[in-house]
Amino acid sequence: QSALTQPASVSGSPGQSITISCTGTSSDIGGYKYVSWYQQHPGKAPKLMIYEVSNRPSGVSNRFSGSKSGNTASLTISGLQAEDEADYYCNSYTSSNTRVFGGGTKLTVL
Amino acid sequence: QVQLVQSGTEVKKPGASVKVSCKASGYTFTSYGICWVRQAPGQGLEWMGWISPYNGDTHYAQKFQGRVTMTTDTSTGTAYMELRSLRSDDTAVYYCARDTYAFDFWGQGTMVTVSS
């Protein structure tokens, strides 16, 4: 199972919006609603930000939103804040009853 | 509150095995799966596999088939991940996470270093 494809890095200024893409295949992202997104700060465990494509867990800011079109999922962060600077990973359920992560995207808040 | 507490740092020689534990609390252990994820230094997250504490069913990433075993002890609410025939590229932080088709709670991570 190949890793999902994410851009290595994205950047934005405080207050702006950014979108991180995550591209897979019809055997993972395109075939299921089980796409999730994780935020990871250096030296910390990942944190769930979005589950089932577009749902936010309790306590996660509504500045974070998710969507999917075909084999590509996206995470959008609006009103960028300094604390959003972190690595972001997507994850999908697959047709092999396994899971697969994206390679990760480093978000820099300028 | 849901908590996953993992065992401590391990240092192993190439060819050895390591067994990492993950003690769950704050929820019904058998109601959710547990997955294991690792992260090599400076690298991304890698999904290793999943176990159902309810019936012991497992699904492993093809990369680890034959080298990894995931188990649970429902009497103590603890999950285990054993990795055998360790190599230097197995050096990583190993995480357990509660699996609800998303990984909503994570352990603190266990650093495993493989070095001669």
CSV table of C-alpha atoms in Angstrom, one decimal:
chain,number,residue,atom,x,y,z
A,1,GLN,CA,0.0,0.0,0.0
A,2,SER,CA,1.6,3.2,-1.1
A,3,ALA,CA,1.5,6.3,1.1
A,4,LEU,CA,-1.1,9.0,0.2
A,5,THR,CA,0.4,12.0,-1.5
A,6,GLN,CA,0.6,15.3,0.3
A,7,PRO,CA,2.6,18.5,-0.5
A,8,ALA,CA,5.8,18.6,1.6
A,9,SER,CA,5.1,22.1,2.8
A,10,VAL,CA,2.6,24.9,2.7
A,11,SER,CA,2.8,28.4,4.2
A,12,GLY,CA,0.5,31.3,5.0
A,13,SER,CA,0.3,34.5,6.9
A,14,PRO,CA,-1.7,35.0,10.1
A,15,GLY,CA,-5.4,35.4,9.3
A,16,GLN,CA,-5.1,33.8,5.9
A,17,SER,CA,-6.6,30.4,4.8
A,18,ILE,CA,-4.6,27.5,3.5
A,19,THR,CA,-5.6,24.1,2.1
A,20,ILE,CA,-3.6,20.9,2.3
A,21,SER,CA,-4.4,18.2,-0.3
A,22,CYS,CA,-4.1,14.4,0.2
A,23,THR,CA,-4.3,12.3,-3.0
A,24,GLY,CA,-5.0,8.5,-3.0
A,25,THR,CA,-6.8,6.1,-5.2
A,26,SER,CA,-10.2,4.5,-5.5
A,27,SER,CA,-9.0,1.8,-3.1
A,28,ASP,CA,-8.6,4.2,-0.3
A,29,ILE,CA,-9.7,7.8,-0.2
A,30,GLY,CA,-12.0,7.5,-3.2
A,31,GLY,CA,-13.8,4.4,-1.9
A,32,TYR,CA,-14.5,5.2,1.8
A,33,LYS,CA,-15.7,8.0,4.1
A,34,TYR,CA,-12.9,7.1,6.6
A,35,VAL,CA,-10.5,9.9,5.9
A,36,SER,CA,-9.0,11.6,8.9
A,37,TRP,CA,-6.4,14.4,9.6
A,38,TYR,CA,-3.9,14.8,12.3
A,39,GLN,CA,-1.8,17.7,13.7
A,40,GLN,CA,1.6,17.0,15.2
A,41,HIS,CA,3.8,19.5,17.0
A,42,PRO,CA,7.5,18.7,17.4
A,43,GLY,CA,8.1,16.1,20.0
A,44,LYS,CA,4.4,15.5,20.6
A,45,ALA,CA,1.9,12.8,19.8
A,46,PRO,CA,-0.4,13.4,16.9
A,47,LYS,CA,-3.8,15.0,17.5
A,48,LEU,CA,-7.0,14.1,15.7
A,49,MET,CA,-8.4,17.2,13.9
A,50,ILE,CA,-10.9,15.8,11.4
A,51,TYR,CA,-12.6,12.4,11.1
A,52,GLU,CA,-14.9,10.8,8.5
A,53,VAL,CA,-13.8,13.4,5.9
A,54,SER,CA,-15.4,16.5,7.4
A,55,ASN,CA,-16.3,16.0,11.1
A,56,ARG,CA,-14.5,17.8,13.9
A,57,PRO,CA,-14.0,16.2,17.3
A,58,SER,CA,-15.2,18.0,20.3
A,59,GLY,CA,-12.7,20.8,21.2
A,60,VAL,CA,-11.2,21.3,17.8
A,61,SER,CA,-11.6,24.8,16.4
A,62,ASN,CA,-14.1,25.4,13.7
A,63,ARG,CA,-11.3,27.0,11.8
A,64,PHE,CA,-10.4,23.5,10.7
A,65,SER,CA,-12.5,21.9,8.0
A,66,GLY,CA,-12.3,18.8,5.7
A,67,SER,CA,-13.7,17.8,2.4
A,68,LYS,CA,-13.2,15.1,-0.3
A,69,SER,CA,-13.7,15.0,-4.0
A,70,GLY,CA,-13.0,11.8,-5.9
A,71,ASN,CA,-9.6,10.4,-4.8
A,72,THR,CA,-8.4,13.6,-3.1
A,73,ALA,CA,-9.2,14.8,0.4
A,74,SER,CA,-8.4,18.3,1.6
A,75,LEU,CA,-7.9,20.1,5.0
A,76,THR,CA,-8.6,23.8,5.1
A,77,ILE,CA,-7.4,26.0,8.0
A,78,SER,CA,-9.0,29.5,8.0
A,79,GLY,CA,-7.9,32.5,10.1
A,80,LEU,CA,-4.3,31.1,10.4
A,81,GLN,CA,-2.8,31.5,13.8
A,82,ALA,CA,0.8,31.0,15.0
A,83,GLU,CA,-0.2,27.9,17.0
A,84,ASP,CA,-1.3,26.2,13.8
A,85,GLU,CA,2.3,25.8,12.7
A,86,ALA,CA,2.8,22.0,12.8
A,87,ASP,CA,3.0,18.9,10.6
A,88,TYR,CA,-0.3,17.6,9.2
A,89,TYR,CA,-1.0,14.1,8.2
A,90,CYS,CA,-4.0,12.6,6.4
A,91,ASN,CA,-5.1,8.9,6.8
A,92,SER,CA,-7.5,6.7,5.0
A,93,TYR,CA,-9.1,3.3,5.4
A,94,THR,CA,-8.2,1.0,2.5
A,95,SER,CA,-9.8,-1.9,0.6
A,96,SER,CA,-7.3,-4.3,2.3
A,97,ASN,CA,-8.9,-3.5,5.7
A,98,THR,CA,-5.7,-1.5,6.6
A,99,ARG,CA,-5.0,2.2,7.0
A,100,VAL,CA,-2.5,4.4,5.2
A,101,PHE,CA,-1.0,7.8,6.1
A,102,GLY,CA,0.1,10.6,3.8
A,103,GLY,CA,3.7,11.6,3.8
A,104,GLY,CA,2.9,14.7,5.9
A,105,THR,CA,2.8,18.4,5.2
A,106,LYS,CA,4.8,21.0,7.2
A,107,LEU,CA,2.7,24.2,7.7
A,108,THR,CA,4.7,27.4,8.3
A,109,VAL,CA,2.9,30.5,9.6
A,110,LEU,CA,4.9,33.4,8.2
B,1,GLN,CA,-11.0,10.5,30.8
B,2,VAL,CA,-9.5,8.3,28.1
B,3,GLN,CA,-5.8,7.6,28.6
B,4,LEU,CA,-3.3,5.4,26.9
B,5,VAL,CA,0.0,5.0,28.8
B,6,GLN,CA,2.9,3.2,27.1
B,7,SER,CA,6.0,1.5,28.4
B,8,GLY,CA,9.3,3.2,28.5
B,9,THR,CA,12.3,3.7,26.3
B,10,GLU,CA,14.0,0.6,24.8
B,11,VAL,CA,17.5,0.0,23.4
B,12,LYS,CA,18.0,-3.2,21.5
B,13,LYS,CA,20.7,-4.8,19.4
B,14,PRO,CA,20.1,-5.8,15.8
B,15,GLY,CA,18.3,-9.1,15.5
B,16,ALA,CA,16.6,-8.8,18.9
B,17,SER,CA,12.9,-8.4,19.7
B,18,VAL,CA,11.0,-5.6,21.5
B,19,LYS,CA,7.6,-5.7,23.1
B,20,VAL,CA,5.9,-2.4,23.8
B,21,SER,CA,2.8,-2.1,26.1
B,22,CYS,CA,-0.1,0.3,26.0
B,23,LYS,CA,-2.4,0.4,29.0
B,24,ALA,CA,-5.8,1.9,28.4
B,25,SER,CA,-8.2,3.5,30.9
B,26,GLY,CA,-11.3,5.6,31.0
B,27,TYR,CA,-13.4,3.6,28.5
B,28,THR,CA,-14.5,0.0,27.9
B,29,PHE,CA,-11.3,-1.6,26.5
B,30,THR,CA,-13.1,-4.2,24.4
B,31,SER,CA,-15.3,-1.7,22.6
B,32,TYR,CA,-12.6,-0.1,20.4
B,33,GLY,CA,-9.7,-1.3,18.3
B,34,ILE,CA,-6.1,-0.4,19.0
B,35,CYS,CA,-3.7,0.5,16.3
B,36,TRP,CA,0.1,0.9,16.3
B,37,VAL,CA,1.9,3.7,14.4
B,38,ARG,CA,5.6,4.4,14.3
B,39,GLN,CA,7.6,7.5,13.4
B,40,ALA,CA,11.3,7.2,12.5
B,41,PRO,CA,13.4,10.3,13.4
B,42,GLY,CA,12.6,13.2,11.2
B,43,GLN,CA,10.1,11.1,9.2
B,44,GLY,CA,6.3,10.7,8.8
B,45,LEU,CA,3.8,8.5,10.5
B,46,GLU,CA,3.6,4.9,9.4
B,47,TRP,CA,0.6,2.6,10.2
B,48,MET,CA,1.7,-0.8,11.4
B,49,GLY,CA,-1.5,-2.6,12.2
B,50,TRP,CA,-4.6,-3.0,14.2
B,51,ILE,CA,-6.1,-5.3,16.8
B,52,SER,CA,-9.6,-5.8,18.2
B,53,PRO,CA,-9.5,-6.3,21.9
B,54,TYR,CA,-13.0,-7.8,21.6
B,55,ASN,CA,-12.0,-10.9,19.6
B,56,GLY,CA,-8.3,-10.6,19.0
B,57,ASP,CA,-8.7,-10.1,15.2
B,58,THR,CA,-5.6,-8.4,13.7
B,59,HIS,CA,-4.7,-6.7,10.5
B,60,TYR,CA,-1.1,-5.9,9.8
B,61,ALA,CA,0.5,-3.7,7.2
B,62,GLN,CA,2.1,-5.9,4.5
B,63,LYS,CA,5.5,-4.4,5.3
B,64,PHE,CA,5.4,-5.9,8.9
B,65,GLN,CA,3.7,-9.3,8.1
B,66,GLY,CA,5.7,-12.1,9.7
B,67,ARG,CA,7.7,-9.8,11.9
B,68,VAL,CA,5.1,-8.2,14.1
B,69,THR,CA,2.5,-9.6,16.6
B,70,MET,CA,-0.2,-7.5,18.3
B,71,THR,CA,-2.0,-8.9,21.3
B,72,THR,CA,-4.2,-7.7,24.1
B,73,ASP,CA,-4.9,-8.6,27.8
B,74,THR,CA,-8.5,-7.8,28.5
B,75,SER,CA,-8.0,-8.5,32.2
B,76,THR,CA,-5.7,-5.5,32.5
B,77,GLY,CA,-6.8,-3.4,29.6
B,78,THR,CA,-3.4,-3.6,28.0
B,79,ALA,CA,-2.4,-3.9,24.3
B,80,TYR,CA,1.0,-5.2,23.2
B,81,MET,CA,3.1,-4.8,20.1
B,82,GLU,CA,6.1,-7.2,19.6
B,83,LEU,CA,8.5,-6.5,16.7
B,84,ARG,CA,11.1,-9.2,15.9
B,85,SER,CA,14.4,-9.3,14.0
B,86,LEU,CA,15.0,-5.7,14.7
B,87,ARG,CA,17.1,-3.6,12.3
B,88,SER,CA,18.6,-0.2,12.6
B,89,ASP,CA,15.8,1.2,10.4
B,90,ASP,CA,13.3,0.1,13.1
B,91,THR,CA,14.6,2.9,15.3
B,92,ALA,CA,11.5,5.0,15.8
B,93,VAL,CA,8.9,6.3,18.3
B,94,TYR,CA,6.1,3.7,18.5
B,95,TYR,CA,2.6,5.0,19.3
B,96,CYS,CA,-0.6,3.2,20.2
B,97,ALA,CA,-3.9,4.8,19.5
B,98,ARG,CA,-7.6,4.0,20.0
B,99,ASP,CA,-9.1,3.2,16.7
B,100,THR,CA,-12.6,4.3,15.8
B,101,TYR,CA,-11.9,4.4,12.1
B,102,ALA,CA,-10.0,7.5,13.2
B,103,PHE,CA,-7.3,7.6,15.9
B,104,ASP,CA,-8.9,9.7,18.6
B,105,PHE,CA,-6.7,9.1,21.6
B,106,TRP,CA,-2.9,8.4,21.5
B,107,GLY,CA,-0.3,7.1,23.8
B,108,GLN,CA,2.7,9.3,24.7
B,109,GLY,CA,5.0,7.2,22.5
B,110,THR,CA,7.8,4.8,23.2
B,111,MET,CA,11.3,5.4,21.8
B,112,VAL,CA,12.9,2.2,20.5
B,113,THR,CA,16.5,2.5,19.5
B,114,VAL,CA,18.2,-0.4,17.6
B,115,SER,CA,22.0,-0.1,17.7
B,116,SER,CA,24.9,-2.4,18.0
